[in-house]
XYZ file of N, CA and C in Angstrom:
606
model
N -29.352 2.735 -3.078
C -29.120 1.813 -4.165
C -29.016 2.582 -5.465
N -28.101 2.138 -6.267
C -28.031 3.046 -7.730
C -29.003 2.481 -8.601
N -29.639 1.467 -8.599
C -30.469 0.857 -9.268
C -31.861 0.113 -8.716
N -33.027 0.467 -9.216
C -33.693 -0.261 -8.241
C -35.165 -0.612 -9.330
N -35.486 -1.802 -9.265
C -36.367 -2.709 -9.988
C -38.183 -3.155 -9.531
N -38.729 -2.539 -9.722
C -39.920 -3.564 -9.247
C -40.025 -4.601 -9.704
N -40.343 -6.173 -9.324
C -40.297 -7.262 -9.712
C -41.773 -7.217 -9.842
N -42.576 -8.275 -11.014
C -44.145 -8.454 -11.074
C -44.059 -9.334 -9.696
N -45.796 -8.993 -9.061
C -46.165 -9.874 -7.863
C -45.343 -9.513 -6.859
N -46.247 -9.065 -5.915
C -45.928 -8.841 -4.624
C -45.047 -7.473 -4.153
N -44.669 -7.198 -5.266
C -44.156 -5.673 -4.530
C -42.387 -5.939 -4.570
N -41.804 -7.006 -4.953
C -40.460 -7.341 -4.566
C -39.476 -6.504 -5.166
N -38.389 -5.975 -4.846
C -37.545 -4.976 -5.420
C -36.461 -5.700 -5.629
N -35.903 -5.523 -6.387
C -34.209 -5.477 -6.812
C -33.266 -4.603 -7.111
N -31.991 -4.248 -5.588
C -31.390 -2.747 -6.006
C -30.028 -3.517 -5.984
N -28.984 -2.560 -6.803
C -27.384 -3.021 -6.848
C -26.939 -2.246 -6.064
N -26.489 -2.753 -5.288
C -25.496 -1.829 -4.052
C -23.858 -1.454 -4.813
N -23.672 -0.320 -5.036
C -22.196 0.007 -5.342
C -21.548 1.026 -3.987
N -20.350 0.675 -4.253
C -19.617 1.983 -3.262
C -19.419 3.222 -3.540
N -19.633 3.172 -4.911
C -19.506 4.753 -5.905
C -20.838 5.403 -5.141
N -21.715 5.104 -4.940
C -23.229 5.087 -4.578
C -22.890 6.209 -3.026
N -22.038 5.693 -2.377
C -22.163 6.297 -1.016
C -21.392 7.466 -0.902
N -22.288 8.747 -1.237
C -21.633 10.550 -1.522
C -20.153 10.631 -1.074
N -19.244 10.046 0.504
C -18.071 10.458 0.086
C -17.305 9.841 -0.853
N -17.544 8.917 -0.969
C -16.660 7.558 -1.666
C -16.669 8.200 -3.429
N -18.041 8.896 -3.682
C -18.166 9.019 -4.600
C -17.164 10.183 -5.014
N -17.590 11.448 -4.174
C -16.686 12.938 -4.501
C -15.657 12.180 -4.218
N -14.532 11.855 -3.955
C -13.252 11.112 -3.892
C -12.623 11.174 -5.145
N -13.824 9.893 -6.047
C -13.561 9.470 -7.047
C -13.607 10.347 -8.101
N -14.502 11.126 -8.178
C -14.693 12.252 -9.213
C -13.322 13.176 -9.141
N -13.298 14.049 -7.964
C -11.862 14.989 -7.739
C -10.364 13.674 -8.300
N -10.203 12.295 -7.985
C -9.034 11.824 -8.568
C -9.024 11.655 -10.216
N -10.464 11.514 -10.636
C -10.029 11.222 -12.092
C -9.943 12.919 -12.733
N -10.463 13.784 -12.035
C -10.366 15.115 -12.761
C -8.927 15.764 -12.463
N -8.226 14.630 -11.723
C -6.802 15.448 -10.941
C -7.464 17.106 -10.263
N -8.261 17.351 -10.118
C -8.794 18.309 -8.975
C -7.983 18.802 -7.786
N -7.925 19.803 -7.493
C -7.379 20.245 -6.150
C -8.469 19.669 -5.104
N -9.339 18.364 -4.867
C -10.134 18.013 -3.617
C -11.842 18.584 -3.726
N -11.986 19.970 -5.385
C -13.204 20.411 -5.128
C -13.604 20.902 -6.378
N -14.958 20.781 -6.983
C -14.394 21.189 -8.624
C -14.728 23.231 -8.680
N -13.550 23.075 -9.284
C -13.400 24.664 -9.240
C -11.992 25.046 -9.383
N -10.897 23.666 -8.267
C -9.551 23.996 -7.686
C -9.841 24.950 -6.955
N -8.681 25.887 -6.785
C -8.237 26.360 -5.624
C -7.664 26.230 -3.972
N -7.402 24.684 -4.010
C -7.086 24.032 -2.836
C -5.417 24.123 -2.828
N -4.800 23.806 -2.053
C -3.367 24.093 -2.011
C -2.956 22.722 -2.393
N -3.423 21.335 -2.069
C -2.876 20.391 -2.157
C -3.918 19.276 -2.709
N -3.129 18.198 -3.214
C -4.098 17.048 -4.526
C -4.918 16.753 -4.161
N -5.945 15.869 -4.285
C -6.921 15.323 -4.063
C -6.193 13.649 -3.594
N -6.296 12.750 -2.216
C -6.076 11.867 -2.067
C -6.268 10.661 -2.736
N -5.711 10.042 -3.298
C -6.149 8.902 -4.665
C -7.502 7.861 -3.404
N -8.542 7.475 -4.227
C -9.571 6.717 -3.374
C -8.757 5.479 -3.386
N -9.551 4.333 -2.501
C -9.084 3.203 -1.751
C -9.695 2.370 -3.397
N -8.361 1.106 -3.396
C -8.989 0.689 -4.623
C -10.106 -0.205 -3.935
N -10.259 -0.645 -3.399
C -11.359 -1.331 -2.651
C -12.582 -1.374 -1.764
N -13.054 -1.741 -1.357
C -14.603 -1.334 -0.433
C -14.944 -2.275 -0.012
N -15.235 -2.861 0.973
C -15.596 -3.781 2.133
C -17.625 -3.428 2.186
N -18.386 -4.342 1.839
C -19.712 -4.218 2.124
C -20.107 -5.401 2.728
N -21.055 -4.732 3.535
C -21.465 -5.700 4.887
C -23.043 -5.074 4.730
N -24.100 -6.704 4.228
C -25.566 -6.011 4.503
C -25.667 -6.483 5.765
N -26.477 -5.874 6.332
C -26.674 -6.275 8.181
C -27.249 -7.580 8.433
N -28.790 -7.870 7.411
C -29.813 -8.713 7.760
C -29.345 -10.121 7.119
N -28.745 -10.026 6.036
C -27.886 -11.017 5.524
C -27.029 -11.658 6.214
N -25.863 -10.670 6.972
C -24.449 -11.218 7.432
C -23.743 -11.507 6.888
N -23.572 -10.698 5.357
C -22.494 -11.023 3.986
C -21.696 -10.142 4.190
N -20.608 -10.570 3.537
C -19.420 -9.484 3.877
C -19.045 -10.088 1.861
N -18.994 -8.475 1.296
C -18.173 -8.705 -0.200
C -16.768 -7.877 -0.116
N -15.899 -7.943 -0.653
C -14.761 -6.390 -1.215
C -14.963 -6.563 -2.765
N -15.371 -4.982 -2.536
C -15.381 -4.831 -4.132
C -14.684 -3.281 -4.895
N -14.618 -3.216 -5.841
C -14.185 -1.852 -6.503
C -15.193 -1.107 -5.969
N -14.959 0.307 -6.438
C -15.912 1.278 -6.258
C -16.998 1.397 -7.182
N -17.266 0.782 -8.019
C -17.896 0.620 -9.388
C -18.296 -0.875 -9.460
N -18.019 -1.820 -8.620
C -18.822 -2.876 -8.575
C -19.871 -2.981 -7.805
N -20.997 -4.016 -7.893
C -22.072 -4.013 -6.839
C -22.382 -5.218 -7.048
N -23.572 -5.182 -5.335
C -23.798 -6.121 -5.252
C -25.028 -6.257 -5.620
N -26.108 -7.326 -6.153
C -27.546 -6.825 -6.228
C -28.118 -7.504 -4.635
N -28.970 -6.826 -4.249
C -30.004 -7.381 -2.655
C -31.107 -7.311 -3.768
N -32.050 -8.562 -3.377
C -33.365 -8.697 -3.901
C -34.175 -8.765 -2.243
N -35.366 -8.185 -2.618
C -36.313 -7.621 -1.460
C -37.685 -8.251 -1.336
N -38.369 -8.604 -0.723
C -39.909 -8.765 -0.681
C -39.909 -7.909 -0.382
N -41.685 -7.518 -0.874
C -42.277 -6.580 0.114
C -42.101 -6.698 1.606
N -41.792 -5.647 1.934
C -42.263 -5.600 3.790
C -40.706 -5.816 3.878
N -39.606 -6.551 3.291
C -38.544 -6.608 3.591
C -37.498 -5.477 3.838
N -36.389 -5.146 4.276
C -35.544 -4.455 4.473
C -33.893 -4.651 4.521
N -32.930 -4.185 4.194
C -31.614 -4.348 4.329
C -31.004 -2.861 4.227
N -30.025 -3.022 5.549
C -29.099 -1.870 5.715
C -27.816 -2.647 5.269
N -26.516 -1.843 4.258
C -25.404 -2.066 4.168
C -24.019 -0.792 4.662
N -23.477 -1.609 4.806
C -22.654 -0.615 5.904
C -20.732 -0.837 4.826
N -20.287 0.369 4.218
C -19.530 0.316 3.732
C -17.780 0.920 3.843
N -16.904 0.679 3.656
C -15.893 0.802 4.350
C -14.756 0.410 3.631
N -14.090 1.945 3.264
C -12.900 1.559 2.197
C -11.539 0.826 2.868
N -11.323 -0.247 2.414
C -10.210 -1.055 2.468
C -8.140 -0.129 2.990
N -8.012 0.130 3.751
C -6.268 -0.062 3.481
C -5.600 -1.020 3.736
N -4.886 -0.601 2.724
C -3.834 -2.252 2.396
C -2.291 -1.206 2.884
N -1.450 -2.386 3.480
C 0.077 -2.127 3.559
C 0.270 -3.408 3.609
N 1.826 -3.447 2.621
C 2.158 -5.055 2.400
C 1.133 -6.037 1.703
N 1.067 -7.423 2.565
C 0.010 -8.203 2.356
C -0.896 -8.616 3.003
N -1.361 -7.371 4.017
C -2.049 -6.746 4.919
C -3.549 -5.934 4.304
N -4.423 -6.308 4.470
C -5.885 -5.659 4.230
C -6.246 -5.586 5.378
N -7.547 -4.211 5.725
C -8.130 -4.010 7.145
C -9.251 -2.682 6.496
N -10.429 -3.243 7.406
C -11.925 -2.296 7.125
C -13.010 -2.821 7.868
N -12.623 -1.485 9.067
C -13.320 -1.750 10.318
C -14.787 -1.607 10.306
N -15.723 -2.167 10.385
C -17.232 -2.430 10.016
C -18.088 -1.635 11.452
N -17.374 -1.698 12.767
C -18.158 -1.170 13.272
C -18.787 -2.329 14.582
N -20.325 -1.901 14.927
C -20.851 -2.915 15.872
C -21.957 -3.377 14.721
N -21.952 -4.982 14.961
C -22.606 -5.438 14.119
C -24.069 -5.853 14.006
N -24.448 -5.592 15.655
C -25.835 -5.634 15.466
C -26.514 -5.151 15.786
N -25.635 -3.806 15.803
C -26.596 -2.261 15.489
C -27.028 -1.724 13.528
N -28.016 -0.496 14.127
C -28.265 -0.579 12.631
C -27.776 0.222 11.648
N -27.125 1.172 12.655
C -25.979 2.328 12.429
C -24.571 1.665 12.861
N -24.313 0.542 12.618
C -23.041 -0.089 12.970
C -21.672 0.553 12.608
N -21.579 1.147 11.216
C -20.881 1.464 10.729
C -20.254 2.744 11.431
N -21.321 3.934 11.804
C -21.409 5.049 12.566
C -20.472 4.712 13.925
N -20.110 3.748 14.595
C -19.663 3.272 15.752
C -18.155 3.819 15.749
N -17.926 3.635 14.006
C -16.104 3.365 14.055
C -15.520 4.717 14.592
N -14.905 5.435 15.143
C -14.502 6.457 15.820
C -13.205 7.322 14.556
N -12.153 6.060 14.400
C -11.133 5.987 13.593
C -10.551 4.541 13.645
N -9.541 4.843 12.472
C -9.095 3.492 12.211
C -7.546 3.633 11.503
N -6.608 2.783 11.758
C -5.572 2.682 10.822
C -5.264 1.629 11.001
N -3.708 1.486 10.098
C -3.442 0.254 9.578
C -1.902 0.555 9.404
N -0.968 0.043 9.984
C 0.696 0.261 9.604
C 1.866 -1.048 9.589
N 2.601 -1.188 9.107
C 3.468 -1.879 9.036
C 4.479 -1.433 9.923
N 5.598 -2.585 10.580
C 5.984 -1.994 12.297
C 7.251 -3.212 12.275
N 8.101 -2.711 12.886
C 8.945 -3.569 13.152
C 9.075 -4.639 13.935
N 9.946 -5.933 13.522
C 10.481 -6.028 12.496
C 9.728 -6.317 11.361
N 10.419 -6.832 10.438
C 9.691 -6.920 9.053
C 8.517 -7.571 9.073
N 7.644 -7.897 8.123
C 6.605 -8.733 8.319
C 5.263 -8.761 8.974
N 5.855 -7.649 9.938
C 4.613 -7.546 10.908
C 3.817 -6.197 10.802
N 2.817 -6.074 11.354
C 1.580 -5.316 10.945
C 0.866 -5.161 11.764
N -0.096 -3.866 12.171
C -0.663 -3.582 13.473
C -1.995 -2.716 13.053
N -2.870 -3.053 13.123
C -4.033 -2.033 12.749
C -5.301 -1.591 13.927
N -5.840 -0.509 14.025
C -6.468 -0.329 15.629
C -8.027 0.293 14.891
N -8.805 -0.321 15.379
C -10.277 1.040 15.267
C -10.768 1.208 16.552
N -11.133 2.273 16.597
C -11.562 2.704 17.550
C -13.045 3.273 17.565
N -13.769 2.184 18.727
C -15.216 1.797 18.345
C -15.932 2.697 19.647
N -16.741 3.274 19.109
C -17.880 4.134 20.443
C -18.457 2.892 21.399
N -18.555 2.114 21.477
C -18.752 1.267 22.834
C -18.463 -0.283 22.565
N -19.159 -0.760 23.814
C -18.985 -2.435 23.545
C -19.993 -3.415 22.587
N -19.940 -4.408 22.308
C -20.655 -5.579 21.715
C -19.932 -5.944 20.380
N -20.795 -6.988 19.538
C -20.128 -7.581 18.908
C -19.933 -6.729 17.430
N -17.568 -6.509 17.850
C -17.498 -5.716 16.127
C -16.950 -6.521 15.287
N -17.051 -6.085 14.283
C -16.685 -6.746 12.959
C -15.585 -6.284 12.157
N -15.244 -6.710 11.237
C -14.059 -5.863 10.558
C -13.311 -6.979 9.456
N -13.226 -6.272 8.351
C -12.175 -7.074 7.006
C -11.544 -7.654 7.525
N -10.635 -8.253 7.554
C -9.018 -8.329 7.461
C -8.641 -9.337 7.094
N -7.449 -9.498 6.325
C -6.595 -10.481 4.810
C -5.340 -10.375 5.616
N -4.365 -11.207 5.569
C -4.939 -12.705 6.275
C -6.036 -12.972 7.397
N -6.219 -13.711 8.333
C -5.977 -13.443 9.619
C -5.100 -13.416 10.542
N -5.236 -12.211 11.398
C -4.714 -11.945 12.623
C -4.005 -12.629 13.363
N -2.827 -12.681 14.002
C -2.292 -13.685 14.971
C -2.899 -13.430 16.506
N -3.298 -11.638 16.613
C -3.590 -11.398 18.080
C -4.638 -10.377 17.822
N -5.555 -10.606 18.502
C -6.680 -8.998 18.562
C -6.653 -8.971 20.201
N -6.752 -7.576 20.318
C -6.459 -6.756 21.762
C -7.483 -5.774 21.741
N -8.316 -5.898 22.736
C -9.154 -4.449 23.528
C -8.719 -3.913 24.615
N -8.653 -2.524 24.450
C -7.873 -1.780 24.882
C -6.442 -2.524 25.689
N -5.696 -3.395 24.875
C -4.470 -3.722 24.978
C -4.399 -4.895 25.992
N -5.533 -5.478 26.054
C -5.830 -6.864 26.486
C -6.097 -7.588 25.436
N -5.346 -9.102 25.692
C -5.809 -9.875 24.583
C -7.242 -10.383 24.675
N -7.794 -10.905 23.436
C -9.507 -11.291 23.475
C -9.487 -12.473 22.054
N -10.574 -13.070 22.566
C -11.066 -14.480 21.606
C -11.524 -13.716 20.602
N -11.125 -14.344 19.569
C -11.445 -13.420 18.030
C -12.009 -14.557 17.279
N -13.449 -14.559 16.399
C -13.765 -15.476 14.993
C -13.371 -15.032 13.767
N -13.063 -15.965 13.049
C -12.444 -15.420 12.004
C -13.013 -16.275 10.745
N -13.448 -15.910 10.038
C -14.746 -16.479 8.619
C -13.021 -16.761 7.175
N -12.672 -17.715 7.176
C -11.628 -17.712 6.199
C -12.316 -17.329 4.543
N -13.330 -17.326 4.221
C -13.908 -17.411 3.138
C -14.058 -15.757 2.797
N -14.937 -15.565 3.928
C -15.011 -13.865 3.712
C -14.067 -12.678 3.946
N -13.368 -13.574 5.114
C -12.566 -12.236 5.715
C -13.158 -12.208 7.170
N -14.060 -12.066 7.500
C -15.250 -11.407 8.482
C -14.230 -11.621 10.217
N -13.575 -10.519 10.571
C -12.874 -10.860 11.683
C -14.041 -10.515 12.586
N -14.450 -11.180 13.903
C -15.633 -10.628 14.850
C -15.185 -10.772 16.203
N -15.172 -9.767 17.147
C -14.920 -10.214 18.283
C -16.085 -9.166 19.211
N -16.468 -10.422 20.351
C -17.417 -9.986 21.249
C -17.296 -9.284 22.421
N -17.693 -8.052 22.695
C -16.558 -7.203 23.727
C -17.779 -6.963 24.680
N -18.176 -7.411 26.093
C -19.380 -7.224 26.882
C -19.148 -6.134 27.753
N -20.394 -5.058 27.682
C -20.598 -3.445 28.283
C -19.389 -4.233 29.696
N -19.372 -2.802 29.679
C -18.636 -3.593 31.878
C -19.525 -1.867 32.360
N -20.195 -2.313 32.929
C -21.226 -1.479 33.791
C -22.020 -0.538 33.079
N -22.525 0.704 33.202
C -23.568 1.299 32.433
C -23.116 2.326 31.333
N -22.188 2.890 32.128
C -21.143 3.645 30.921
C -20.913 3.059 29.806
N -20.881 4.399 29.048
C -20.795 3.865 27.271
C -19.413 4.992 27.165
N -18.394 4.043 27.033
C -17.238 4.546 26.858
C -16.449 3.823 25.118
N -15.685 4.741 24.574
C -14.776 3.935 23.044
C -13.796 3.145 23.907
N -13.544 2.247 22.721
C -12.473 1.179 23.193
C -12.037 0.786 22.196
N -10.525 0.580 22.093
C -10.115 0.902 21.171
C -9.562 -1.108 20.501
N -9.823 -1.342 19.250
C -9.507 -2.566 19.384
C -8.307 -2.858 18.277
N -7.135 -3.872 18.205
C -6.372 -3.886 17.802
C -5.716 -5.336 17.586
N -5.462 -4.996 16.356
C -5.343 -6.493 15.384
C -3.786 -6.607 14.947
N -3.089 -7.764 15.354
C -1.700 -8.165 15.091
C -1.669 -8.766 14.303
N -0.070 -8.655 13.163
C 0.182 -9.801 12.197
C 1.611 -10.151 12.160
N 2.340 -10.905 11.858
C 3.626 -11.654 12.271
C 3.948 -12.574 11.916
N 5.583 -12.998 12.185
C 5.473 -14.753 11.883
C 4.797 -15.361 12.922
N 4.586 -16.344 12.613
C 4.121 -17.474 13.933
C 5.414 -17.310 15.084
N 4.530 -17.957 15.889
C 5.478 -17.661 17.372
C 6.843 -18.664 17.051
N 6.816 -19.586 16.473
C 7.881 -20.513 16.141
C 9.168 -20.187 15.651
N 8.782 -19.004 14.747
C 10.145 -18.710 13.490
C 10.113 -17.205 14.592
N 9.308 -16.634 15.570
C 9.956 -15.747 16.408
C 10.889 -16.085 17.183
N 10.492 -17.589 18.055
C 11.727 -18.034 19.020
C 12.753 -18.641 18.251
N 12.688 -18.857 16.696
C 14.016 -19.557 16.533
C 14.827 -18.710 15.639
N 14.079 -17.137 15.452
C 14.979 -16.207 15.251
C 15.192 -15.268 16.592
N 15.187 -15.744 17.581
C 15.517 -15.215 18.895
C 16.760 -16.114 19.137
N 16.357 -17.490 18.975
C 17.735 -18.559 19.324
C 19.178 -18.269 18.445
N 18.524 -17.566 16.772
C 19.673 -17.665 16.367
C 20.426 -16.127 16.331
């Protein structure tokens, strides 16, 4: 937390969660506003990658999902004895496409799960395909603006929830035997099936 408060009585805390807060997110930001070669000193051959304008935060014990700048926060207020893990995750956008894969959600290292992740725009127009790839099964989570027309594990389709308010895409993926294997999960966007078959008819 970048900020953190004792409240009178009882021990209760108040911290602001920012994304600037979490060391890579932060060096990112520092090397783009210094135009830096990636390290301060330079000497790198090539720029420093501009940071994500956005950040996806997810506290665990809550079940909130915010997007915020890198410089915004959220405040968590605490009792004593209380606890909250937040799990953070810079946003890519293509088109009018957002995606920020969260991980397994009711682990406590959830975030740690994500393997990799992308996000691309794909033919024909309009449509959009984004994949993370998660270290095992149970229930993951993940941004995504709009929602999805199709989510696929490992290239099977699967029942997906989708929170219109937050974003919060979740789908429940059950172990299949004792092995802990990645699986890779993958989120479609498109016209509706309607204006597909009646630009097939025409």
């Amino acid at each position: 937390a970048a900020e953190e408060e004792e409240e009178e009585g009882g021990g209760a805390v108040t911290a602001l969660l920012r994304p600037a807060d979490v060391t890579p997110f932060g060096r990112r930001e520092i090397a783009a506003e210094e135009g830096e070669d990636g390290a301060r000193g330079g000497g790198g051959s090539s720029p420093a990658a501009p940071p994500p304008a956005e950040y996806a935060l997810y506290t665990h014990r809550a079940e909130g999902l915010r997007v915020l700048g890198a410089e915004d926060a959220v405040e968590v207020r605490l009792a004593a004895r209380e606890w909250e893990i937040a799990v953070v995750a810079p946003v890519r956008a293509e088109g009018e496409v957002r995606w920020a894969p969260l991980g397994l959600l009711d682990m406590l290292n959830g975030g740690g799960a994500v393997l990799s992740s992308s996000l691309a725009l794909s033919s024909p127009p309009g449509e959009a395909a984004a994949t993370a790839v998660v270290r095992a099964a149970g229930r993951i989570g993940a941004f995504a603006r709009p929602a999805p027309l199709e989510v696929c594990v490992d290239d099977s389709p699967v029942r997906f929830e989708y929170d219109e308010g937050s974003g919060l895409l979740t789908v429940n993926v059950a172990a299949d035997g004792a092995e802990v294997e990645p699986l890779e999960l993958r989120a479609r966007w498109g016209p509706p099936a309607e204006e597909e078959e009646e630009e097939q008819q025409s």
